[in-house]
Amino acid sequence: MLRSSLALCGVRVMCVFVLAAVAGCNRSPYEMAQVHGVVTVDGKPLPACQVMFAPRAKDGAIESGKPAIGWLDEQGRFKLSTYSDGDGAVVGEHLVTLYGPANTADLPAGIPKFKRVAIQGKAIQVEAGKDNEVKIDLALKDLQPRTFQGRKLKQ
């Protein structure tokens, strides 16, 4: 009887630890803010791609936080998710990368096939307590394969 009571107590304690661990898995140790926006190429929506916001570490910090991902719909719109659907991105400065579609047939006519494009020029700031709206307008040349000394570079 005593042995079964101890075993039952042990199972209960284990369940509490498992539930506590699972409950904390989708929480961010960083401050988060909503981020949504649109990606266009020469003013036209870019569909079927993925955008990633990778946070930069703040001064003196080693960890920067988990990147946020968003899928572009037919109108080039996205909403970022990091730990759970639509929860946004870590507050702070981000480097942005665009990933091409798995099926290049999903790209509009005139858009070249690409795997990955780092958005050049500036980092994007995600501000606390705000629904951040981001507009990324690329030029067609930004999606062209890059070359160095006459050789095509991997994208």
mmCIF file of C-alpha atoms in Angstrom, residues 3-98:
data_model
loop_
_atom_site.group_PDB
_atom_site.id
_atom_site.type_symbol
_atom_site.label_atom_id
_atom_site.label_comp_id
_atom_site.label_asym_id
_atom_site.label_seq_id
_atom_site.Cartn_x
_atom_site.Cartn_y
_atom_site.Cartn_z
ATOM 1 C CA ARG A 3 4.749 1.472 -2.125
ATOM 2 C CA SER A 4 1.792 2.186 -4.451
ATOM 3 C CA SER A 5 1.166 5.546 -2.717
ATOM 4 C CA LEU A 6 4.792 6.550 -3.244
ATOM 5 C CA ALA A 7 4.640 5.453 -6.877
ATOM 6 C CA LEU A 8 1.442 7.461 -7.417
ATOM 7 C CA CYS A 9 3.051 10.503 -5.767
ATOM 8 C CA GLY A 10 6.096 10.101 -8.037
ATOM 9 C CA VAL A 11 3.877 9.949 -11.127
ATOM 10 C CA ARG A 12 2.050 13.113 -10.042
ATOM 11 C CA VAL A 13 5.311 14.986 -9.491
ATOM 12 C CA MET A 14 6.584 13.858 -12.902
ATOM 13 C CA CYS A 15 3.346 15.029 -14.545
ATOM 14 C CA VAL A 16 3.692 18.466 -12.940
ATOM 15 C CA PHE A 17 7.247 18.823 -14.301
ATOM 16 C CA VAL A 18 6.212 17.697 -17.793
ATOM 17 C CA LEU A 19 3.249 20.095 -17.877
ATOM 18 C CA ALA A 20 5.422 22.969 -16.666
ATOM 19 C CA ALA A 21 8.008 22.255 -19.351
ATOM 20 C CA VAL A 22 5.408 21.996 -22.117
ATOM 21 C CA ALA A 23 3.634 25.159 -21.002
ATOM 22 C CA GLY A 24 6.874 27.145 -21.243
ATOM 23 C CA CYS A 25 7.960 25.838 -24.661
ATOM 24 C CA ASN A 26 6.031 28.411 -26.710
ATOM 25 C CA ARG A 27 6.982 31.406 -24.633
ATOM 26 C CA SER A 28 9.680 33.802 -25.647
ATOM 27 C CA PRO A 29 12.436 34.852 -23.279
ATOM 28 C CA TYR A 30 12.520 38.045 -25.401
ATOM 29 C CA GLU A 31 10.050 40.884 -25.789
ATOM 30 C CA MET A 32 7.886 40.316 -28.886
ATOM 31 C CA ALA A 33 5.892 42.624 -31.178
ATOM 32 C CA GLN A 34 3.467 42.022 -34.040
ATOM 33 C CA VAL A 35 4.948 42.360 -37.547
ATOM 34 C CA HIS A 36 3.133 42.232 -40.870
ATOM 35 C CA GLY A 37 3.775 43.689 -44.263
ATOM 36 C CA VAL A 38 4.152 43.228 -47.974
ATOM 37 C CA VAL A 39 6.974 42.342 -50.371
ATOM 38 C CA THR A 40 6.901 43.721 -53.901
ATOM 39 C CA VAL A 41 9.206 43.618 -56.913
ATOM 40 C CA ASP A 42 9.114 46.827 -58.939
ATOM 41 C CA GLY A 43 5.820 47.652 -57.205
ATOM 42 C CA LYS A 44 4.115 44.308 -57.993
ATOM 43 C CA PRO A 45 3.322 41.745 -55.235
ATOM 44 C CA LEU A 46 5.721 38.813 -54.852
ATOM 45 C CA PRO A 47 3.756 35.641 -53.959
ATOM 46 C CA ALA A 48 4.627 32.136 -52.729
ATOM 47 C CA CYS A 49 7.926 33.012 -51.059
ATOM 48 C CA GLN A 50 9.091 33.094 -47.456
ATOM 49 C CA VAL A 51 10.544 36.018 -45.523
ATOM 50 C CA MET A 52 12.784 35.639 -42.462
ATOM 51 C CA PHE A 53 13.610 38.336 -39.911
ATOM 52 C CA ALA A 54 16.792 37.418 -37.999
ATOM 53 C CA PRO A 55 17.334 39.556 -34.884
ATOM 54 C CA ARG A 56 20.722 41.132 -34.262
ATOM 55 C CA ALA A 57 22.201 40.738 -30.785
ATOM 56 C CA LYS A 58 21.916 43.883 -28.707
ATOM 57 C CA ASP A 59 25.049 45.595 -27.380
ATOM 58 C CA GLY A 60 27.041 43.193 -25.248
ATOM 59 C CA ALA A 61 24.584 40.322 -25.707
ATOM 60 C CA ILE A 62 25.616 36.941 -27.057
ATOM 61 C CA GLU A 63 22.121 35.655 -27.892
ATOM 62 C CA SER A 64 19.951 37.548 -30.349
ATOM 63 C CA GLY A 65 16.745 35.552 -30.216
ATOM 64 C CA LYS A 66 14.967 33.205 -32.584
ATOM 65 C CA PRO A 67 14.304 34.329 -36.189
ATOM 66 C CA ALA A 68 10.722 34.989 -37.291
ATOM 67 C CA ILE A 69 9.228 33.528 -40.474
ATOM 68 C CA GLY A 70 6.355 34.617 -42.690
ATOM 69 C CA TRP A 71 4.858 33.169 -45.883
ATOM 70 C CA LEU A 72 3.927 35.553 -48.693
ATOM 71 C CA ASP A 73 0.366 35.195 -49.968
ATOM 72 C CA GLU A 74 -0.831 35.980 -53.524
ATOM 73 C CA GLN A 75 -0.689 39.706 -52.750
ATOM 74 C CA GLY A 76 2.834 39.514 -51.284
ATOM 75 C CA ARG A 77 1.494 40.016 -47.741
ATOM 76 C CA PHE A 78 2.949 38.274 -44.705
ATOM 77 C CA LYS A 79 2.514 38.017 -40.941
ATOM 78 C CA LEU A 80 5.529 36.913 -38.884
ATOM 79 C CA SER A 81 5.602 33.985 -36.473
ATOM 80 C CA THR A 82 8.396 33.016 -34.083
ATOM 81 C CA TYR A 83 7.192 30.775 -31.257
ATOM 82 C CA SER A 84 3.538 30.411 -32.249
ATOM 83 C CA ASP A 85 1.358 31.349 -35.204
ATOM 84 C CA GLY A 86 1.242 35.124 -35.721
ATOM 85 C CA ASP A 87 3.087 36.051 -32.510
ATOM 86 C CA GLY A 88 5.432 38.431 -34.352
ATOM 87 C CA ALA A 89 9.173 38.942 -33.957
ATOM 88 C CA VAL A 90 11.696 39.740 -31.248
ATOM 89 C CA VAL A 91 11.868 43.479 -30.560
ATOM 90 C CA GLY A 92 14.974 45.133 -31.996
ATOM 91 C CA GLU A 93 16.969 45.329 -35.198
ATOM 92 C CA HIS A 94 16.624 42.551 -37.800
ATOM 93 C CA LEU A 95 18.391 41.424 -40.952
ATOM 94 C CA VAL A 96 15.889 40.252 -43.564
ATOM 95 C CA THR A 97 16.231 37.363 -46.007
ATOM 96 C CA LEU A 98 13.801 36.323 -48.720
#
